[in-house]
Each structure stands twice: as structure tokens, then as C-alpha cells.
Amino acid sequence: MGESSVKTLETPPATAGGTPRTDVSSPTAVETETRPGSDRALLSRLRAPRRPRIWFEVLLIAVSYWTYSLIRNAVPEQKTVALANADWIWGVERNLGIAVEQSVNHAINSVTWLIVGMNYYYATLHFIVTIGVLVWIYRFHPGRYAATRLVLFATTGVALVGYYFYPLAPPRLMNGQDFVDTVLVHHTWGSMASGNLKQMSNQYAAMPSMHIGWSLWCGLTIFAVASAPWARILGLLYPTATLVVIVATANHFWLDAVGGMLCLAFGYTVSRSWYGSMPHRLPRHPKPTGPHPAADLLNRFRARA
């Protein structure tokens, strides 16, 4: 034991010129000291905007929407609770003096061409415009794409929590209320919420409204990023028109729209927390960041193996 202690305290052997060697170090200690900095650098690279890859984005969006639909439709259709919640929402809106959904529903339903157009609007633009905005940002603002996409994904993800914990019947399915199911009355196709396709969708997932969440995401993205004044105006008109449509077709209450807005606020909060800035404030084109951090992690794993 004594001999071992003495050797530990000895001066390192001298070099040929007589100068003591000072390059003796512990590999383990160096690795421990540099690892935190390496982890911070890796995290910084993960959070840095980078140019998206089309194949990965198509696959990610397809898988994400499939998962969202699967989970949304797997939520138990608690009809009794959903109808009771609808009565409560309707009562709250009456107390607030904003329960005009029934009047809007009847007024627009009396104009056949208008309500039929709104039925198709509800069934199609929800997807077409959202995908169109994603493609536009991907093509012309690649540096802002990942942050913008994260807003949409976080918004949609938190909406699933609402569907699970707060089942809500849409106005058209309420008992004792004279709402018109405009898809059934006018025999329009395409809506997953009425007609022959209703068995493919959870009928009691009205809160929050993702028609509002997604359309407002589209509108704000266009308004914040587009340079043409007419495009920015259209961006703001789109969620406004969507709000009228979801009420006129008796698919949502006003307060469902508020729920969609809150989900969107959550989505922006998540994106800003991760990227450190709102999406539209990020560089339009990403700076070169080298290989993807996932490749570095894979290389580290292979080196250790």
C-alpha cells in the first residue's frame, strides 16, 4: 500500500531534453468534463432550423394523421355524457348571450346553394388548405417549416386530450333542440360527421374544434409570412369563414371554437419554447448545420459498441 501511494505522488518521467512530461491525462476524466458541452451542442443542433426532406415530411404527416385519427376514433363514444355536456355548453352560452347558433343554422339553411357550399367547405377545405400551407412553407420558407409544423402537431396532439376527457355532442345531435343536420337534409357527400360516413368518425368529439385550430393556424401563418397584402387579408378571412361554416352546419358551438384557439396557443407555446422564437421570426432559409444530429447519435452508438 505504501509503495503504491509513493508512485502516485512521483513526478512524471522527464523527456529526453530533461523537461518533465505534462501530457499525462486521464481519458475518463476528459470525457466526463467535455460531455456536458457536447450534449449542449447536440441539443443546440437539434433545435436549430434545418432544411426539411420531402420523403421524411410526407411520411411523418401521413403517419401522424393516421395516428391522430386512430386515437380520436378510439375514444369511447360516451353518448350520455356528451349530450349532457352539450346541454351545459348551450346553457352557458345562453347565460352569456351568445347562443345564436340555432338562428345562424336556420337562416343559412334556408339558402340552399349557400348551405350546400358550406357543407362541401366543411368536408374538404379543412384538409386541402392545411396541406397547401404546409407545402407553401416547405417550398418557400424552409427555415421556418419545422417550427410551423410543430405548432400544428402540438395543437392537434393536445386536442386529443379534450376529446378524451370532455366528450361533447355537436348541436345537430342534441335532444330537444331544433338544429338542422345540413348534410342529411341536403344529401351532400364528404362529411365524416354525418350520413353514411358517420360510423367512421367519433360523433362526440366536438370540443375542441380542430376546424378552427387548423384554419386559424393557416390564417396566422399566411398573415405572418406572406408579403402580398391580398394574401394576408385572405389568410385572416379563412378562419373567419370557417367559424361561420362550423356554426351554420351545426357541427360546433361558439365555445368549441374557443377550445380550438386555446389548443393553438398551446401549440405556439411549445414551438417557441423549443426553437426560442416564433416561427415567422426564424430565418427564411436555414443555415448549413452539417449532418443531422440523429446521424451523430448513431455514430456514437456504433463507436461504443
PDB file of C-alpha atoms in Angstrom:
ATOM      1  CA  MET A   1       0.000   0.000   0.000  1.00  0.00           C
ATOM      2  CA  GLY A   2       2.803   2.429   0.901  1.00  0.00           C
ATOM      3  CA  GLU A   3       4.639   1.768  -2.348  1.00  0.00           C
ATOM      4  CA  SER A   4       1.538   2.383  -4.364  1.00  0.00           C
ATOM      5  CA  SER A   5       0.962   5.753  -2.680  1.00  0.00           C
ATOM      6  CA  VAL A   6       4.524   6.885  -3.365  1.00  0.00           C
ATOM      7  CA  LYS A   7       4.246   6.056  -7.054  1.00  0.00           C
ATOM      8  CA  THR A   8       1.084   8.119  -7.363  1.00  0.00           C
ATOM      9  CA  LEU A   9       2.886  11.210  -5.996  1.00  0.00           C
ATOM     10  CA  GLU A  10       6.008  10.864  -8.073  1.00  0.00           C
ATOM     11  CA  THR A  11       6.871  13.490 -10.719  1.00  0.00           C
ATOM     12  CA  PRO A  12       6.155  12.277 -14.254  1.00  0.00           C
ATOM     13  CA  PRO A  13       9.194  10.952 -16.113  1.00  0.00           C
ATOM     14  CA  ALA A  14      11.270  13.564 -17.926  1.00  0.00           C
ATOM     15  CA  THR A  15      11.576  13.759 -21.673  1.00  0.00           C
ATOM     16  CA  ALA A  16      14.888  13.365 -23.486  1.00  0.00           C
ATOM     17  CA  GLY A  17      15.633  17.081 -23.007  1.00  0.00           C
ATOM     18  CA  GLY A  18      15.126  16.891 -19.253  1.00  0.00           C
ATOM     19  CA  THR A  19      11.780  18.668 -19.231  1.00  0.00           C
ATOM     20  CA  PRO A  20       9.136  16.929 -17.112  1.00  0.00           C
ATOM     21  CA  ARG A  21       6.301  15.428 -19.168  1.00  0.00           C
ATOM     22  CA  THR A  22       2.992  17.158 -18.661  1.00  0.00           C
ATOM     23  CA  ASP A  23       0.857  15.379 -21.240  1.00  0.00           C
ATOM     24  CA  VAL A  24      -0.242  12.586 -18.959  1.00  0.00           C
ATOM     25  CA  SER A  25      -4.010  12.743 -18.527  1.00  0.00           C
ATOM     26  CA  SER A  26      -6.913  10.543 -17.667  1.00  0.00           C
ATOM     27  CA  PRO A  27      -9.118   9.717 -20.698  1.00  0.00           C
ATOM     28  CA  THR A  28     -12.017   9.086 -18.408  1.00  0.00           C
ATOM     29  CA  ALA A  29     -11.723  12.493 -16.751  1.00  0.00           C
ATOM     30  CA  VAL A  30     -11.517  14.289 -20.106  1.00  0.00           C
ATOM     31  CA  GLU A  31     -14.599  12.508 -21.396  1.00  0.00           C
ATOM     32  CA  THR A  32     -16.513  13.419 -18.251  1.00  0.00           C
ATOM     33  CA  GLU A  33     -15.518  17.065 -18.474  1.00  0.00           C
ATOM     34  CA  THR A  34     -16.380  17.511 -22.147  1.00  0.00           C
ATOM     35  CA  ARG A  35     -19.603  15.520 -22.212  1.00  0.00           C
ATOM     36  CA  PRO A  36     -21.875  18.295 -20.863  1.00  0.00           C
ATOM     37  CA  GLY A  37     -20.604  20.676 -23.534  1.00  0.00           C
ATOM     38  CA  SER A  38     -21.110  18.012 -26.199  1.00  0.00           C
ATOM     39  CA  ASP A  39     -24.656  17.392 -25.010  1.00  0.00           C
ATOM     40  CA  ARG A  40     -25.415  21.111 -25.096  1.00  0.00           C
ATOM     41  CA  ALA A  41     -24.006  21.330 -28.612  1.00  0.00           C
ATOM     42  CA  LEU A  42     -26.112  18.352 -29.681  1.00  0.00           C
ATOM     43  CA  LEU A  43     -29.247  19.897 -28.174  1.00  0.00           C
ATOM     44  CA  SER A  44     -28.471  23.178 -29.908  1.00  0.00           C
ATOM     45  CA  ARG A  45     -28.162  21.371 -33.239  1.00  0.00           C
ATOM     46  CA  LEU A  46     -31.409  19.506 -32.646  1.00  0.00           C
ATOM     47  CA  ARG A  47     -33.185  22.819 -32.042  1.00  0.00           C
ATOM     48  CA  ALA A  48     -31.590  24.593 -34.998  1.00  0.00           C
ATOM     49  CA  PRO A  49     -33.846  25.026 -38.055  1.00  0.00           C
ATOM     50  CA  ARG A  50     -32.677  22.836 -40.919  1.00  0.00           C
ATOM     51  CA  ARG A  51     -33.801  22.181 -44.475  1.00  0.00           C
ATOM     52  CA  PRO A  52     -36.612  19.591 -44.424  1.00  0.00           C
ATOM     53  CA  ARG A  53     -36.540  16.451 -46.538  1.00  0.00           C
ATOM     54  CA  ILE A  54     -39.625  15.764 -48.630  1.00  0.00           C
ATOM     55  CA  TRP A  55     -39.738  11.995 -48.134  1.00  0.00           C
ATOM     56  CA  PHE A  56     -39.453  12.333 -44.369  1.00  0.00           C
ATOM     57  CA  GLU A  57     -42.133  15.050 -44.193  1.00  0.00           C
ATOM     58  CA  VAL A  58     -44.631  13.112 -46.308  1.00  0.00           C
ATOM     59  CA  LEU A  59     -44.095  10.019 -44.184  1.00  0.00           C
ATOM     60  CA  LEU A  60     -44.277  11.988 -40.923  1.00  0.00           C
ATOM     61  CA  ILE A  61     -47.506  13.783 -41.845  1.00  0.00           C
ATOM     62  CA  ALA A  62     -49.148  10.598 -43.112  1.00  0.00           C
ATOM     63  CA  VAL A  63     -48.232   8.592 -40.007  1.00  0.00           C
ATOM     64  CA  SER A  64     -49.154  11.455 -37.673  1.00  0.00           C
ATOM     65  CA  TYR A  65     -52.596  11.974 -39.186  1.00  0.00           C
ATOM     66  CA  TRP A  66     -53.256   8.240 -39.204  1.00  0.00           C
ATOM     67  CA  THR A  67     -52.302   8.077 -35.532  1.00  0.00           C
ATOM     68  CA  TYR A  68     -54.430  11.135 -34.720  1.00  0.00           C
ATOM     69  CA  SER A  69     -57.472   9.641 -36.471  1.00  0.00           C
ATOM     70  CA  LEU A  70     -56.927   6.271 -34.801  1.00  0.00           C
ATOM     71  CA  ILE A  71     -56.729   7.771 -31.310  1.00  0.00           C
ATOM     72  CA  ARG A  72     -59.603  10.209 -31.904  1.00  0.00           C
ATOM     73  CA  ASN A  73     -61.898   7.471 -33.093  1.00  0.00           C
ATOM     74  CA  ALA A  74     -60.734   5.076 -30.362  1.00  0.00           C
ATOM     75  CA  VAL A  75     -62.029   7.428 -27.663  1.00  0.00           C
ATOM     76  CA  PRO A  76     -65.202   5.828 -26.232  1.00  0.00           C
ATOM     77  CA  GLU A  77     -68.345   7.437 -27.619  1.00  0.00           C
ATOM     78  CA  GLN A  78     -69.902   8.392 -24.299  1.00  0.00           C
ATOM     79  CA  LYS A  79     -73.247   9.447 -25.687  1.00  0.00           C
ATOM     80  CA  THR A  80     -74.993  10.221 -22.402  1.00  0.00           C
ATOM     81  CA  VAL A  81     -72.121  12.309 -21.068  1.00  0.00           C
ATOM     82  CA  ALA A  82     -71.620  14.011 -24.439  1.00  0.00           C
ATOM     83  CA  LEU A  83     -75.273  15.052 -24.639  1.00  0.00           C
ATOM     84  CA  ALA A  84     -75.212  16.295 -21.048  1.00  0.00           C
ATOM     85  CA  ASN A  85     -72.120  18.356 -21.816  1.00  0.00           C
ATOM     86  CA  ALA A  86     -73.820  19.796 -24.886  1.00  0.00           C
ATOM     87  CA  ASP A  87     -76.777  20.892 -22.765  1.00  0.00           C
ATOM     88  CA  TRP A  88     -74.370  22.519 -20.306  1.00  0.00           C
ATOM     89  CA  ILE A  89     -72.463  24.355 -23.064  1.00  0.00           C
ATOM     90  CA  TRP A  90     -75.750  25.547 -24.556  1.00  0.00           C
ATOM     91  CA  GLY A  91     -76.850  26.813 -21.150  1.00  0.00           C
ATOM     92  CA  VAL A  92     -73.566  28.672 -20.610  1.00  0.00           C
ATOM     93  CA  GLU A  93     -73.855  30.355 -23.984  1.00  0.00           C
ATOM     94  CA  ARG A  94     -77.408  31.410 -23.211  1.00  0.00           C
ATOM     95  CA  ASN A  95     -76.267  32.989 -19.973  1.00  0.00           C
ATOM     96  CA  LEU A  96     -73.522  34.792 -21.867  1.00  0.00           C
ATOM     97  CA  GLY A  97     -75.948  35.959 -24.522  1.00  0.00           C
ATOM     98  CA  ILE A  98     -74.071  34.315 -27.406  1.00  0.00           C
ATOM     99  CA  ALA A  99     -76.352  31.322 -28.067  1.00  0.00           C
ATOM    100  CA  VAL A 100     -77.218  32.291 -31.644  1.00  0.00           C
ATOM    101  CA  GLU A 101     -76.025  29.072 -33.342  1.00  0.00           C
ATOM    102  CA  GLN A 102     -79.589  27.907 -33.938  1.00  0.00           C
ATOM    103  CA  SER A 103     -80.581  31.170 -35.627  1.00  0.00           C
ATOM    104  CA  VAL A 104     -77.497  31.061 -37.864  1.00  0.00           C
ATOM    105  CA  ASN A 105     -78.144  27.409 -38.678  1.00  0.00           C
ATOM    106  CA  HIS A 106     -81.761  28.046 -39.739  1.00  0.00           C
ATOM    107  CA  ALA A 107     -81.046  31.272 -41.613  1.00  0.00           C
ATOM    108  CA  ILE A 108     -78.282  29.846 -43.800  1.00  0.00           C
ATOM    109  CA  ASN A 109     -80.058  26.523 -44.240  1.00  0.00           C
ATOM    110  CA  SER A 110     -82.875  28.433 -45.983  1.00  0.00           C
ATOM    111  CA  VAL A 111     -80.451  29.367 -48.800  1.00  0.00           C
ATOM    112  CA  THR A 112     -79.858  26.011 -50.453  1.00  0.00           C
ATOM    113  CA  TRP A 113     -76.857  26.863 -52.637  1.00  0.00           C
ATOM    114  CA  LEU A 114     -75.107  28.575 -49.727  1.00  0.00           C
ATOM    115  CA  ILE A 115     -75.544  25.803 -47.186  1.00  0.00           C
ATOM    116  CA  VAL A 116     -74.614  23.107 -49.715  1.00  0.00           C
ATOM    117  CA  GLY A 117     -71.443  25.048 -50.474  1.00  0.00           C
ATOM    118  CA  MET A 118     -70.708  25.270 -46.751  1.00  0.00           C
ATOM    119  CA  ASN A 119     -71.190  21.522 -46.389  1.00  0.00           C
ATOM    120  CA  TYR A 120     -68.519  20.903 -49.009  1.00  0.00           C
ATOM    121  CA  TYR A 121     -66.338  23.613 -47.481  1.00  0.00           C
ATOM    122  CA  TYR A 122     -66.525  21.846 -44.109  1.00  0.00           C
ATOM    123  CA  ALA A 123     -65.709  18.459 -45.628  1.00  0.00           C
ATOM    124  CA  THR A 124     -62.807  19.431 -47.889  1.00  0.00           C
ATOM    125  CA  LEU A 125     -61.027  22.725 -47.210  1.00  0.00           C
ATOM    126  CA  HIS A 126     -60.096  21.624 -43.708  1.00  0.00           C
ATOM    127  CA  PHE A 127     -57.563  19.284 -45.319  1.00  0.00           C
ATOM    128  CA  ILE A 128     -56.809  20.993 -48.642  1.00  0.00           C
ATOM    129  CA  VAL A 129     -55.877  24.406 -47.238  1.00  0.00           C
ATOM    130  CA  THR A 130     -53.868  22.958 -44.347  1.00  0.00           C
ATOM    131  CA  ILE A 131     -51.791  20.759 -46.643  1.00  0.00           C
ATOM    132  CA  GLY A 132     -51.438  23.647 -49.085  1.00  0.00           C
ATOM    133  CA  VAL A 133     -49.996  25.932 -46.395  1.00  0.00           C
ATOM    134  CA  LEU A 134     -47.582  23.218 -45.267  1.00  0.00           C
ATOM    135  CA  VAL A 135     -46.369  22.747 -48.848  1.00  0.00           C
ATOM    136  CA  TRP A 136     -46.021  26.513 -49.335  1.00  0.00           C
ATOM    137  CA  ILE A 137     -43.934  26.943 -46.179  1.00  0.00           C
ATOM    138  CA  TYR A 138     -41.850  23.883 -47.082  1.00  0.00           C
ATOM    139  CA  ARG A 139     -41.127  25.231 -50.556  1.00  0.00           C
ATOM    140  CA  PHE A 140     -40.577  28.936 -49.942  1.00  0.00           C
ATOM    141  CA  HIS A 141     -39.729  29.230 -46.221  1.00  0.00           C
ATOM    142  CA  PRO A 142     -37.788  26.063 -45.362  1.00  0.00           C
ATOM    143  CA  GLY A 143     -36.106  27.665 -42.358  1.00  0.00           C
ATOM    144  CA  ARG A 144     -39.499  28.238 -40.735  1.00  0.00           C
ATOM    145  CA  TYR A 145     -41.063  24.954 -41.760  1.00  0.00           C
ATOM    146  CA  ALA A 146     -40.120  22.740 -38.801  1.00  0.00           C
ATOM    147  CA  ALA A 147     -41.276  25.293 -36.220  1.00  0.00           C
ATOM    148  CA  THR A 148     -44.516  25.932 -38.113  1.00  0.00           C
ATOM    149  CA  ARG A 149     -45.172  22.212 -38.428  1.00  0.00           C
ATOM    150  CA  LEU A 150     -44.508  21.738 -34.704  1.00  0.00           C
ATOM    151  CA  VAL A 151     -47.229  24.286 -33.913  1.00  0.00           C
ATOM    152  CA  LEU A 152     -49.725  22.260 -35.938  1.00  0.00           C
ATOM    153  CA  PHE A 153     -48.665  18.940 -34.434  1.00  0.00           C
ATOM    154  CA  ALA A 154     -48.740  20.194 -30.835  1.00  0.00           C
ATOM    155  CA  THR A 155     -52.139  21.801 -31.427  1.00  0.00           C
ATOM    156  CA  THR A 156     -53.566  18.580 -32.794  1.00  0.00           C
ATOM    157  CA  GLY A 157     -51.970  16.456 -30.090  1.00  0.00           C
ATOM    158  CA  VAL A 158     -53.394  18.430 -27.189  1.00  0.00           C
ATOM    159  CA  ALA A 159     -56.831  18.338 -28.850  1.00  0.00           C
ATOM    160  CA  LEU A 160     -56.876  14.584 -28.283  1.00  0.00           C
ATOM    161  CA  VAL A 161     -56.827  15.266 -24.545  1.00  0.00           C
ATOM    162  CA  GLY A 162     -60.016  17.298 -24.925  1.00  0.00           C
ATOM    163  CA  TYR A 163     -61.723  14.569 -26.932  1.00  0.00           C
ATOM    164  CA  TYR A 164     -60.923  12.010 -24.256  1.00  0.00           C
ATOM    165  CA  PHE A 165     -61.771  13.969 -21.125  1.00  0.00           C
ATOM    166  CA  TYR A 166     -64.630  16.097 -22.438  1.00  0.00           C
ATOM    167  CA  PRO A 167     -66.873  14.233 -24.891  1.00  0.00           C
ATOM    168  CA  LEU A 168     -69.272  16.699 -26.471  1.00  0.00           C
ATOM    169  CA  ALA A 169     -72.152  16.208 -28.871  1.00  0.00           C
ATOM    170  CA  PRO A 170     -72.406  18.727 -31.720  1.00  0.00           C
ATOM    171  CA  PRO A 171     -75.542  20.895 -31.831  1.00  0.00           C
ATOM    172  CA  ARG A 172     -77.090  18.812 -34.638  1.00  0.00           C
ATOM    173  CA  LEU A 173     -77.191  15.753 -32.336  1.00  0.00           C
ATOM    174  CA  MET A 174     -78.708  17.474 -29.304  1.00  0.00           C
ATOM    175  CA  ASN A 175     -82.002  16.242 -27.887  1.00  0.00           C
ATOM    176  CA  GLY A 176     -84.933  18.627 -27.772  1.00  0.00           C
ATOM    177  CA  GLN A 177     -83.275  21.312 -29.896  1.00  0.00           C
ATOM    178  CA  ASP A 178     -84.326  22.250 -33.395  1.00  0.00           C
ATOM    179  CA  PHE A 179     -80.924  22.215 -35.114  1.00  0.00           C
ATOM    180  CA  VAL A 180     -80.754  21.115 -38.756  1.00  0.00           C
ATOM    181  CA  ASP A 181     -78.226  18.465 -39.788  1.00  0.00           C
ATOM    182  CA  THR A 182     -77.495  20.126 -43.108  1.00  0.00           C
ATOM    183  CA  VAL A 183     -75.610  17.174 -44.613  1.00  0.00           C
ATOM    184  CA  LEU A 184     -78.551  14.825 -44.064  1.00  0.00           C
ATOM    185  CA  VAL A 185     -81.141  17.338 -45.253  1.00  0.00           C
ATOM    186  CA  HIS A 186     -79.319  18.316 -48.438  1.00  0.00           C
ATOM    187  CA  HIS A 187     -77.697  14.928 -49.153  1.00  0.00           C
ATOM    188  CA  THR A 188     -74.191  16.271 -49.626  1.00  0.00           C
ATOM    189  CA  TRP A 189     -71.230  13.915 -49.511  1.00  0.00           C
ATOM    190  CA  GLY A 190     -67.847  14.072 -47.870  1.00  0.00           C
ATOM    191  CA  SER A 191     -68.571  14.844 -44.229  1.00  0.00           C
ATOM    192  CA  MET A 192     -67.232  12.285 -41.774  1.00  0.00           C
ATOM    193  CA  ALA A 193     -69.717  13.578 -39.220  1.00  0.00           C
ATOM    194  CA  SER A 194     -72.989  12.793 -40.968  1.00  0.00           C
ATOM    195  CA  GLY A 195     -74.592  10.467 -43.457  1.00  0.00           C
ATOM    196  CA  ASN A 196     -73.120   7.115 -44.431  1.00  0.00           C
ATOM    197  CA  LEU A 197     -69.624   8.036 -43.237  1.00  0.00           C
ATOM    198  CA  LYS A 198     -70.571   8.848 -39.652  1.00  0.00           C
ATOM    199  CA  GLN A 199     -69.635   5.352 -38.451  1.00  0.00           C
ATOM    200  CA  MET A 200     -66.017   6.110 -39.399  1.00  0.00           C
ATOM    201  CA  SER A 201     -65.703   9.099 -37.078  1.00  0.00           C
ATOM    202  CA  ASN A 202     -66.257   9.769 -33.385  1.00  0.00           C
ATOM    203  CA  GLN A 203     -69.520  11.718 -33.295  1.00  0.00           C
ATOM    204  CA  TYR A 204     -68.902  13.133 -29.830  1.00  0.00           C
ATOM    205  CA  ALA A 205     -65.527  14.817 -30.332  1.00  0.00           C
ATOM    206  CA  ALA A 206     -66.690  18.378 -30.910  1.00  0.00           C
ATOM    207  CA  MET A 207     -64.540  20.041 -28.239  1.00  0.00           C
ATOM    208  CA  PRO A 208     -62.125  21.486 -29.204  1.00  0.00           C
ATOM    209  CA  SER A 209     -62.836  22.356 -32.830  1.00  0.00           C
ATOM    210  CA  MET A 210     -59.835  21.476 -34.968  1.00  0.00           C
ATOM    211  CA  HIS A 211     -61.562  23.114 -37.924  1.00  0.00           C
ATOM    212  CA  ILE A 212     -60.881  26.338 -36.035  1.00  0.00           C
ATOM    213  CA  GLY A 213     -57.499  25.248 -34.687  1.00  0.00           C
ATOM    214  CA  TRP A 214     -56.208  24.313 -38.132  1.00  0.00           C
ATOM    215  CA  SER A 215     -57.818  27.172 -40.056  1.00  0.00           C
ATOM    216  CA  LEU A 216     -56.504  29.745 -37.584  1.00  0.00           C
ATOM    217  CA  TRP A 217     -53.062  28.165 -37.856  1.00  0.00           C
ATOM    218  CA  CYS A 218     -53.301  28.550 -41.643  1.00  0.00           C
ATOM    219  CA  GLY A 219     -54.535  32.129 -41.391  1.00  0.00           C
ATOM    220  CA  LEU A 220     -51.914  33.291 -38.903  1.00  0.00           C
ATOM    221  CA  THR A 221     -49.124  31.577 -40.818  1.00  0.00           C
ATOM    222  CA  ILE A 222     -50.136  33.259 -44.069  1.00  0.00           C
ATOM    223  CA  PHE A 223     -50.614  36.630 -42.389  1.00  0.00           C
ATOM    224  CA  ALA A 224     -47.223  36.486 -40.642  1.00  0.00           C
ATOM    225  CA  VAL A 225     -45.167  35.222 -43.578  1.00  0.00           C
ATOM    226  CA  ALA A 226     -46.825  36.382 -46.813  1.00  0.00           C
ATOM    227  CA  SER A 227     -45.662  39.653 -48.333  1.00  0.00           C
ATOM    228  CA  ALA A 228     -48.643  40.376 -50.594  1.00  0.00           C
ATOM    229  CA  PRO A 229     -51.386  42.361 -48.800  1.00  0.00           C
ATOM    230  CA  TRP A 230     -54.167  40.448 -50.559  1.00  0.00           C
ATOM    231  CA  ALA A 231     -52.709  37.127 -49.351  1.00  0.00           C
ATOM    232  CA  ARG A 232     -52.527  38.386 -45.779  1.00  0.00           C
ATOM    233  CA  ILE A 233     -56.154  39.526 -45.944  1.00  0.00           C
ATOM    234  CA  LEU A 234     -57.250  36.144 -47.301  1.00  0.00           C
ATOM    235  CA  GLY A 235     -55.288  34.500 -44.524  1.00  0.00           C
ATOM    236  CA  LEU A 236     -57.388  36.299 -41.907  1.00  0.00           C
ATOM    237  CA  LEU A 237     -60.653  35.729 -43.785  1.00  0.00           C
ATOM    238  CA  TYR A 238     -60.175  31.967 -43.947  1.00  0.00           C
ATOM    239  CA  PRO A 239     -60.604  31.196 -40.194  1.00  0.00           C
ATOM    240  CA  THR A 240     -63.402  33.774 -40.039  1.00  0.00           C
ATOM    241  CA  ALA A 241     -65.297  31.987 -42.805  1.00  0.00           C
ATOM    242  CA  THR A 242     -64.578  28.649 -41.146  1.00  0.00           C
ATOM    243  CA  LEU A 243     -66.132  29.886 -37.904  1.00  0.00           C
ATOM    244  CA  VAL A 244     -69.334  30.763 -39.756  1.00  0.00           C
ATOM    245  CA  VAL A 245     -69.342  27.392 -41.516  1.00  0.00           C
ATOM    246  CA  ILE A 246     -68.940  25.226 -38.398  1.00  0.00           C
ATOM    247  CA  VAL A 247     -71.824  27.067 -36.733  1.00  0.00           C
ATOM    248  CA  ALA A 248     -74.098  27.188 -39.788  1.00  0.00           C
ATOM    249  CA  THR A 249     -73.741  23.443 -40.362  1.00  0.00           C
ATOM    250  CA  ALA A 250     -74.488  22.777 -36.655  1.00  0.00           C
ATOM    251  CA  ASN A 251     -71.229  20.906 -36.172  1.00  0.00           C
ATOM    252  CA  HIS A 252     -69.890  23.124 -33.377  1.00  0.00           C
ATOM    253  CA  PHE A 253     -70.767  25.662 -30.711  1.00  0.00           C
ATOM    254  CA  TRP A 254     -69.000  29.005 -30.441  1.00  0.00           C
ATOM    255  CA  LEU A 255     -67.189  27.699 -27.369  1.00  0.00           C
ATOM    256  CA  ASP A 256     -65.792  24.772 -29.364  1.00  0.00           C
ATOM    257  CA  ALA A 257     -64.011  27.401 -31.428  1.00  0.00           C
ATOM    258  CA  VAL A 258     -62.586  28.924 -28.249  1.00  0.00           C
ATOM    259  CA  GLY A 259     -61.258  25.476 -27.348  1.00  0.00           C
ATOM    260  CA  GLY A 260     -59.551  25.255 -30.743  1.00  0.00           C
ATOM    261  CA  MET A 261     -57.941  28.663 -30.194  1.00  0.00           C
ATOM    262  CA  LEU A 262     -56.593  27.582 -26.805  1.00  0.00           C
ATOM    263  CA  CYS A 263     -55.104  24.455 -28.352  1.00  0.00           C
ATOM    264  CA  LEU A 264     -53.411  26.610 -30.989  1.00  0.00           C
ATOM    265  CA  ALA A 265     -51.998  28.883 -28.275  1.00  0.00           C
ATOM    266  CA  PHE A 266     -50.531  25.774 -26.651  1.00  0.00           C
ATOM    267  CA  GLY A 267     -49.012  24.755 -29.988  1.00  0.00           C
ATOM    268  CA  TYR A 268     -47.301  28.118 -30.421  1.00  0.00           C
ATOM    269  CA  THR A 269     -46.005  27.929 -26.853  1.00  0.00           C
ATOM    270  CA  VAL A 270     -44.435  24.525 -27.473  1.00  0.00           C
ATOM    271  CA  SER A 271     -42.829  25.649 -30.724  1.00  0.00           C
ATOM    272  CA  ARG A 272     -41.463  28.867 -29.232  1.00  0.00           C
ATOM    273  CA  SER A 273     -40.078  27.000 -26.228  1.00  0.00           C
ATOM    274  CA  TRP A 274     -38.220  24.560 -28.456  1.00  0.00           C
ATOM    275  CA  TYR A 275     -36.916  26.912 -31.149  1.00  0.00           C
ATOM    276  CA  GLY A 276     -36.567  30.016 -28.960  1.00  0.00           C
ATOM    277  CA  SER A 277     -38.625  32.178 -31.296  1.00  0.00           C
ATOM    278  CA  MET A 278     -41.964  32.372 -33.039  1.00  0.00           C
ATOM    279  CA  PRO A 279     -41.896  30.540 -36.393  1.00  0.00           C
ATOM    280  CA  HIS A 280     -42.181  33.647 -38.573  1.00  0.00           C
ATOM    281  CA  ARG A 281     -39.184  35.256 -36.824  1.00  0.00           C
ATOM    282  CA  LEU A 282     -36.829  32.432 -37.746  1.00  0.00           C
ATOM    283  CA  PRO A 283     -34.600  32.790 -40.833  1.00  0.00           C
ATOM    284  CA  ARG A 284     -36.407  32.135 -44.076  1.00  0.00           C
ATOM    285  CA  HIS A 285     -33.610  29.844 -45.240  1.00  0.00           C
ATOM    286  CA  PRO A 286     -31.769  27.677 -42.676  1.00  0.00           C
ATOM    287  CA  LYS A 287     -28.027  27.956 -42.214  1.00  0.00           C
ATOM    288  CA  PRO A 288     -25.930  24.864 -43.022  1.00  0.00           C
ATOM    289  CA  THR A 289     -25.746  22.754 -39.871  1.00  0.00           C
ATOM    290  CA  GLY A 290     -23.901  19.689 -41.119  1.00  0.00           C
ATOM    291  CA  PRO A 291     -25.226  16.138 -40.782  1.00  0.00           C
ATOM    292  CA  HIS A 292     -28.409  15.566 -38.865  1.00  0.00           C
ATOM    293  CA  PRO A 293     -27.828  15.049 -35.108  1.00  0.00           C
ATOM    294  CA  ALA A 294     -29.515  11.676 -35.378  1.00  0.00           C
ATOM    295  CA  ALA A 295     -26.594  10.533 -37.547  1.00  0.00           C
ATOM    296  CA  ASP A 296     -24.154  11.665 -34.862  1.00  0.00           C
ATOM    297  CA  LEU A 297     -26.034   9.722 -32.215  1.00  0.00           C
ATOM    298  CA  LEU A 298     -25.972   6.638 -34.424  1.00  0.00           C
ATOM    299  CA  ASN A 299     -22.222   7.009 -34.975  1.00  0.00           C
ATOM    300  CA  ARG A 300     -21.642   7.369 -31.209  1.00  0.00           C
ATOM    301  CA  PHE A 301     -23.636   4.244 -30.564  1.00  0.00           C
ATOM    302  CA  ARG A 302     -21.656   2.303 -33.149  1.00  0.00           C
ATOM    303  CA  ALA A 303     -18.346   3.566 -31.713  1.00  0.00           C
ATOM    304  CA  ARG A 304     -19.265   2.422 -28.208  1.00  0.00           C
ATOM    305  CA  ALA A 305     -20.489  -0.910 -29.471  1.00  0.00           C
TER     306      ALA A 305
END
